[in-house]
Coordinates of C-alpha atoms in Angstrom, one line a residue:
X27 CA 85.4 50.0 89.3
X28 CA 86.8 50.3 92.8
X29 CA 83.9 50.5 95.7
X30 CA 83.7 54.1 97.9
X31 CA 85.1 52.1 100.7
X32 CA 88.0 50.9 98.3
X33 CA 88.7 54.5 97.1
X34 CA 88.5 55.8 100.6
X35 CA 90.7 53.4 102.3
X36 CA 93.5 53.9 99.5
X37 CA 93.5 57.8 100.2
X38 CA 93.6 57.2 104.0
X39 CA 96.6 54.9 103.2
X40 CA 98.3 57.5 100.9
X41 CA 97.9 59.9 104.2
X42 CA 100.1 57.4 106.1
X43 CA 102.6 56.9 103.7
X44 CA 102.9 60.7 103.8
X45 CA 103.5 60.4 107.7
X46 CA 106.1 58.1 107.3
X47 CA 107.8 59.8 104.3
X48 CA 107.9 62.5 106.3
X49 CA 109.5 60.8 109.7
X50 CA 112.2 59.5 108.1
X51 CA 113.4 62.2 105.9
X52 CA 112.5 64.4 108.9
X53 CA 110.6 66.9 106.7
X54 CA 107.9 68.7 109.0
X55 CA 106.4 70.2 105.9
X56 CA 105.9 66.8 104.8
X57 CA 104.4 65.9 108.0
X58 CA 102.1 68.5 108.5
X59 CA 100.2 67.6 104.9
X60 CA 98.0 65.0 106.1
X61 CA 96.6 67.0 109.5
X62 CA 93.8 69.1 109.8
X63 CA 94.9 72.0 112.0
X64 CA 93.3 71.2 114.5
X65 CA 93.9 67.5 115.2
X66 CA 93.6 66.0 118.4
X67 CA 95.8 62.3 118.7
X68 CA 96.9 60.5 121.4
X69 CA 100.0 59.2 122.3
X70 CA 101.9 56.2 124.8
X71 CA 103.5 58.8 126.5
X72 CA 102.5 61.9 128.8
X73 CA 100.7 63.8 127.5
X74 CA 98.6 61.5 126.0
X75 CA 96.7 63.8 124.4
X76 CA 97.9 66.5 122.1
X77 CA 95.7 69.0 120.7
X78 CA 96.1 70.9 117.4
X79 CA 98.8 71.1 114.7
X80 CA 101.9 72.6 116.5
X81 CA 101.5 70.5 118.7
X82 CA 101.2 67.4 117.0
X83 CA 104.5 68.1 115.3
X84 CA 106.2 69.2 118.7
X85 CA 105.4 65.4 119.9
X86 CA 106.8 64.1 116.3
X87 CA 110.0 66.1 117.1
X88 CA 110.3 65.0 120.8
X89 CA 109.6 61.4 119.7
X90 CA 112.6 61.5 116.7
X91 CA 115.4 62.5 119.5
X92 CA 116.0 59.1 121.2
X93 CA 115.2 57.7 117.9
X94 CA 118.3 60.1 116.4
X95 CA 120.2 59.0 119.2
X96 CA 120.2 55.1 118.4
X97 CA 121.3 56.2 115.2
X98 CA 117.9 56.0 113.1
X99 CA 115.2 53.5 112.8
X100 CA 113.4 53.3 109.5
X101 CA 109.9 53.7 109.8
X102 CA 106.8 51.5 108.5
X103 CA 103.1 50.7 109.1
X104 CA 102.8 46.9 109.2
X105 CA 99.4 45.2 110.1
X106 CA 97.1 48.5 109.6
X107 CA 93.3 47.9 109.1
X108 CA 91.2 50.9 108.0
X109 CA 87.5 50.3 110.3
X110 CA 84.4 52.6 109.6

């Protein structure tokens, strides 16, 4: 039987992979699944920080422009620890 932490970690992952679907089939419904409305995350470029849903998703579109421009680059989560 899998520990809380196991069970826990595996749903946070499934939120990820949800992200990701979501970038590279450029789906915003998809990517608006795994935030709460009012998120705050912060980002390597200004501004750093970017408060609630709309504007999460206006950073996810501004970031996916160059990226559309190089012609695509597939997206993945490599190295990711879940920390309590």
């Amino acid at each position: 039987m899998p520990t809380r932490r196991e069970v826990d970690e595996a749903k946070i992952r499934r939120q990820v992979d949800k992200i990701v679907e979501g970038l590279e089939v450029k789906d915003v419904e998809c990517l608006k699944q795994p935030y709460a409305k009012d998120v705050v995350s912060f980002d390597v470029e200004p501004p750093l920080q970017h408060v609630g849903l709309e504007a999460k998703l206006k950073n996810w579109e501004q970031c996916s422009e160059p990226v559309d421009r190089l012609g695509g680059v597939p997206s993945r989560v490599i190295d990711s620890k879940v920390t309590e």
